[in-house]
């Protein structure tokens, strides 16, 4: 699957080093996967995506000695932790918080990346508006498949449903998105 | 919102074909033009994963640098200031962390420590102030190296200081002009209260911890460091 590999074929070496406690390997893992994990948490409406992402990677690095498997399995493992952290945060906050305001996103971006921050915020808002009209299960499945690049079976493990159910949720989710976009002149 | 009945309207062959389209969309493969809006959606979702590396929390920074947890306090209220003021890149966070543990050259280390102390409530102890080193440093004034006289100065007041003309020998430096050598205690009998019977001139309330005037001395602000959180057991 294109774009899945983020360790340039060196995942096994990175994992070995990380399990031996090498800081460079920790940083490599964080650098490779934190953007996509943070993006997932952000579009899911996490209260503080960056903070939650840090919590996810603290859990990942603390428990990395127990992980066995290849890069795809590792990615799935990381997203499972991210998804559980997201659910924990939703329980803590009671409900989904309002989306990060554009002004706040710009403030966090710093002066060097205002244009990029605006573009990312607009993209996130567009995706999030569409995803908000899906059922929570459909949204989880679509985002885990598209952002997490998890397989049907991996998503099923993560959300605690059967593969058949996940496939049905995915189909309905895409059809719903298709209907939302049908009358819209897409110019992106 | 979709309904379960959506699938009922599709034949098995149609469902299969649609699932194939969906898998192609997820892979990022080309799809028929009729599905172009969905292709745009999937492309935009995937692009959300290409955002910059977020600034790690202090706790994560410690892990990334192989330091034991707890070396750097996690101060949630200050994190945003750190991000805005110092930058959001991992490199910046690494430099901050390195500075926090004294891994940088002295000059750079001081600059980083200063930057952290300016933008956060975190205060770094001077490594020379470690309890094991207590007493190692003695003021050159106290040893007499600075002026050849042992002991701490301060008993004498320069004649160049303001108010020197008002001072006589043996008078208090705090005495107001024109009343040299006369203290408030000396003039206690001149006050109206001195004539009131049964009055105790000693104010016992000044040692009261509940005295609002002392409130700022006996209490410290609540800690901003949140309690440690329990980690999830990861799967696998």
CSV table of C-alpha atoms in Angstrom, one decimal, chain A residues 29-174:
chain,number,residue,atom,x,y,z
A,29,UNK,CA,9.6,6.3,15.6
A,30,UNK,CA,8.1,9.5,16.9
A,31,UNK,CA,9.2,11.5,13.8
A,32,UNK,CA,7.8,8.9,11.5
A,33,UNK,CA,4.4,8.3,13.0
A,34,UNK,CA,3.5,11.3,15.2
A,35,UNK,CA,2.2,13.4,12.2
A,36,UNK,CA,-0.3,10.8,11.1
A,37,UNK,CA,-1.3,10.0,14.6
A,38,UNK,CA,-1.8,13.7,15.5
A,39,UNK,CA,-3.8,14.2,12.2
A,40,UNK,CA,-6.0,11.3,13.2
A,41,UNK,CA,-6.6,12.7,16.7
A,42,UNK,CA,-7.2,16.1,15.3
A,43,UNK,CA,-9.8,15.2,12.7
A,44,UNK,CA,-11.5,13.0,15.4
A,45,UNK,CA,-12.0,16.2,17.4
A,46,UNK,CA,-9.4,15.5,20.2
A,47,UNK,CA,-9.4,18.2,22.7
A,48,UNK,CA,-5.6,18.8,22.5
A,49,UNK,CA,-4.3,16.6,19.6
A,50,UNK,CA,-0.6,17.3,20.2
A,51,UNK,CA,-0.8,16.5,24.0
A,52,UNK,CA,-2.8,13.4,23.3
A,53,UNK,CA,-0.3,12.4,20.7
A,54,UNK,CA,2.5,12.8,23.2
A,55,UNK,CA,0.6,10.5,25.6
A,56,UNK,CA,0.2,8.0,22.9
A,57,UNK,CA,4.0,7.9,22.2
A,58,UNK,CA,4.8,7.8,25.9
A,59,UNK,CA,2.7,4.7,26.1
A,60,UNK,CA,4.3,3.3,22.9
A,61,UNK,CA,7.9,3.8,24.0
A,62,UNK,CA,7.2,2.5,27.5
A,63,UNK,CA,5.8,-0.7,26.2
A,64,UNK,CA,7.8,-1.2,23.0
A,65,UNK,CA,9.7,-4.0,24.6
A,66,UNK,CA,6.6,-6.1,24.5
A,67,UNK,CA,5.9,-5.5,20.8
A,68,UNK,CA,6.6,-8.2,18.2
A,69,UNK,CA,5.9,-7.8,14.5
A,70,UNK,CA,6.6,-5.8,11.4
A,71,UNK,CA,6.0,-2.2,10.4
A,72,UNK,CA,2.4,-2.7,9.5
A,73,UNK,CA,1.6,-4.4,12.7
A,74,UNK,CA,3.5,-1.8,14.6
A,75,UNK,CA,1.5,1.0,12.9
A,76,UNK,CA,-1.7,-0.9,13.8
A,77,UNK,CA,-0.5,-1.2,17.4
A,78,UNK,CA,0.2,2.5,17.6
A,79,UNK,CA,-3.2,3.4,16.2
A,80,UNK,CA,-4.9,1.1,18.6
A,81,UNK,CA,-3.3,2.9,21.4
A,82,UNK,CA,-4.2,6.2,19.8
A,83,UNK,CA,-7.8,5.2,19.4
A,84,UNK,CA,-8.1,4.0,23.0
A,85,UNK,CA,-6.5,7.3,24.2
A,86,UNK,CA,-9.1,9.1,22.2
A,87,UNK,CA,-11.9,7.2,23.7
A,88,UNK,CA,-10.4,7.9,27.2
A,89,UNK,CA,-10.2,11.6,26.4
A,90,UNK,CA,-13.8,11.7,25.2
A,91,UNK,CA,-14.9,10.0,28.5
A,92,UNK,CA,-12.9,12.6,30.5
A,93,UNK,CA,-14.4,15.5,28.6
A,94,UNK,CA,-17.9,14.1,28.4
A,95,UNK,CA,-18.5,15.1,24.8
A,96,UNK,CA,-16.6,16.2,21.8
A,97,UNK,CA,-15.0,19.6,22.2
A,98,UNK,CA,-15.4,22.3,19.6
A,99,UNK,CA,-12.8,22.2,16.8
A,100,UNK,CA,-9.6,24.2,17.2
A,101,UNK,CA,-10.2,27.7,16.1
A,102,UNK,CA,-8.3,28.9,13.1
A,103,UNK,CA,-6.7,31.7,15.2
A,104,UNK,CA,-5.5,29.2,17.7
A,105,UNK,CA,-4.0,27.0,15.0
A,106,UNK,CA,-2.2,30.0,13.5
A,107,UNK,CA,-0.9,30.9,17.0
A,108,UNK,CA,0.5,27.4,17.4
A,109,UNK,CA,2.0,27.4,13.9
A,110,UNK,CA,4.4,30.2,14.5
A,111,UNK,CA,5.3,32.9,12.1
A,112,UNK,CA,7.2,30.7,9.6
A,113,UNK,CA,4.3,28.4,8.6
A,114,UNK,CA,1.2,30.5,8.5
A,115,UNK,CA,0.3,29.5,5.0
A,116,UNK,CA,0.8,25.9,5.7
A,117,UNK,CA,-1.2,26.2,8.9
A,118,UNK,CA,-4.1,27.8,7.1
A,119,UNK,CA,-4.1,25.2,4.5
A,120,UNK,CA,-4.0,22.4,7.0
A,121,UNK,CA,-6.8,23.9,9.1
A,122,UNK,CA,-9.0,24.4,6.1
A,123,UNK,CA,-8.4,20.8,4.9
A,124,UNK,CA,-9.0,19.5,8.4
A,125,UNK,CA,-12.3,21.5,8.7
A,126,UNK,CA,-13.5,20.2,5.4
A,127,UNK,CA,-12.8,16.6,6.2
A,128,UNK,CA,-14.1,16.9,9.7
A,129,UNK,CA,-17.4,18.5,8.5
A,130,UNK,CA,-17.9,15.5,6.3
A,131,UNK,CA,-16.9,13.0,8.9
A,132,UNK,CA,-19.2,14.5,11.5
A,133,UNK,CA,-22.1,13.5,9.4
A,134,UNK,CA,-21.1,9.9,9.6
A,135,UNK,CA,-22.0,7.6,12.5
A,136,UNK,CA,-19.1,7.4,15.0
A,137,UNK,CA,-18.5,3.8,13.9
A,138,UNK,CA,-18.3,4.7,10.3
A,139,UNK,CA,-16.0,7.6,11.1
A,140,UNK,CA,-13.7,5.4,13.1
A,141,UNK,CA,-13.5,2.9,10.4
A,142,UNK,CA,-12.9,5.3,7.5
A,143,UNK,CA,-10.2,7.3,9.4
A,144,UNK,CA,-8.4,4.2,10.7
A,145,UNK,CA,-8.3,2.8,7.2
A,146,UNK,CA,-7.3,6.1,5.4
A,147,UNK,CA,-5.0,7.7,7.9
A,148,UNK,CA,-3.9,4.7,9.9
A,149,UNK,CA,-3.7,2.6,6.8
A,150,UNK,CA,-5.0,-0.3,8.8
A,151,UNK,CA,-6.4,-3.4,7.1
A,152,UNK,CA,-10.0,-4.5,7.6
A,153,UNK,CA,-8.9,-7.1,10.1
A,154,UNK,CA,-6.7,-4.6,12.0
A,155,UNK,CA,-9.5,-2.1,12.2
A,156,UNK,CA,-11.8,-4.9,13.4
A,157,UNK,CA,-9.3,-5.6,16.3
A,158,UNK,CA,-9.0,-1.9,17.1
A,159,UNK,CA,-12.7,-1.1,17.3
A,160,UNK,CA,-13.7,-4.5,18.7
A,161,UNK,CA,-16.0,-5.5,15.8
A,162,UNK,CA,-16.0,-8.3,13.3
A,163,UNK,CA,-14.3,-7.9,9.9
A,164,UNK,CA,-17.7,-8.2,8.2
A,165,UNK,CA,-19.1,-5.5,10.3
A,166,UNK,CA,-16.1,-3.2,9.6
A,167,UNK,CA,-16.5,-3.8,5.9
A,168,UNK,CA,-20.1,-2.9,6.0
A,169,UNK,CA,-19.4,0.2,8.0
A,170,UNK,CA,-16.7,1.2,5.5
A,171,UNK,CA,-19.0,0.7,2.6
A,172,UNK,CA,-21.8,2.8,4.1
A,173,UNK,CA,-19.4,5.4,5.2
A,174,UNK,CA,-18.0,5.9,1.7
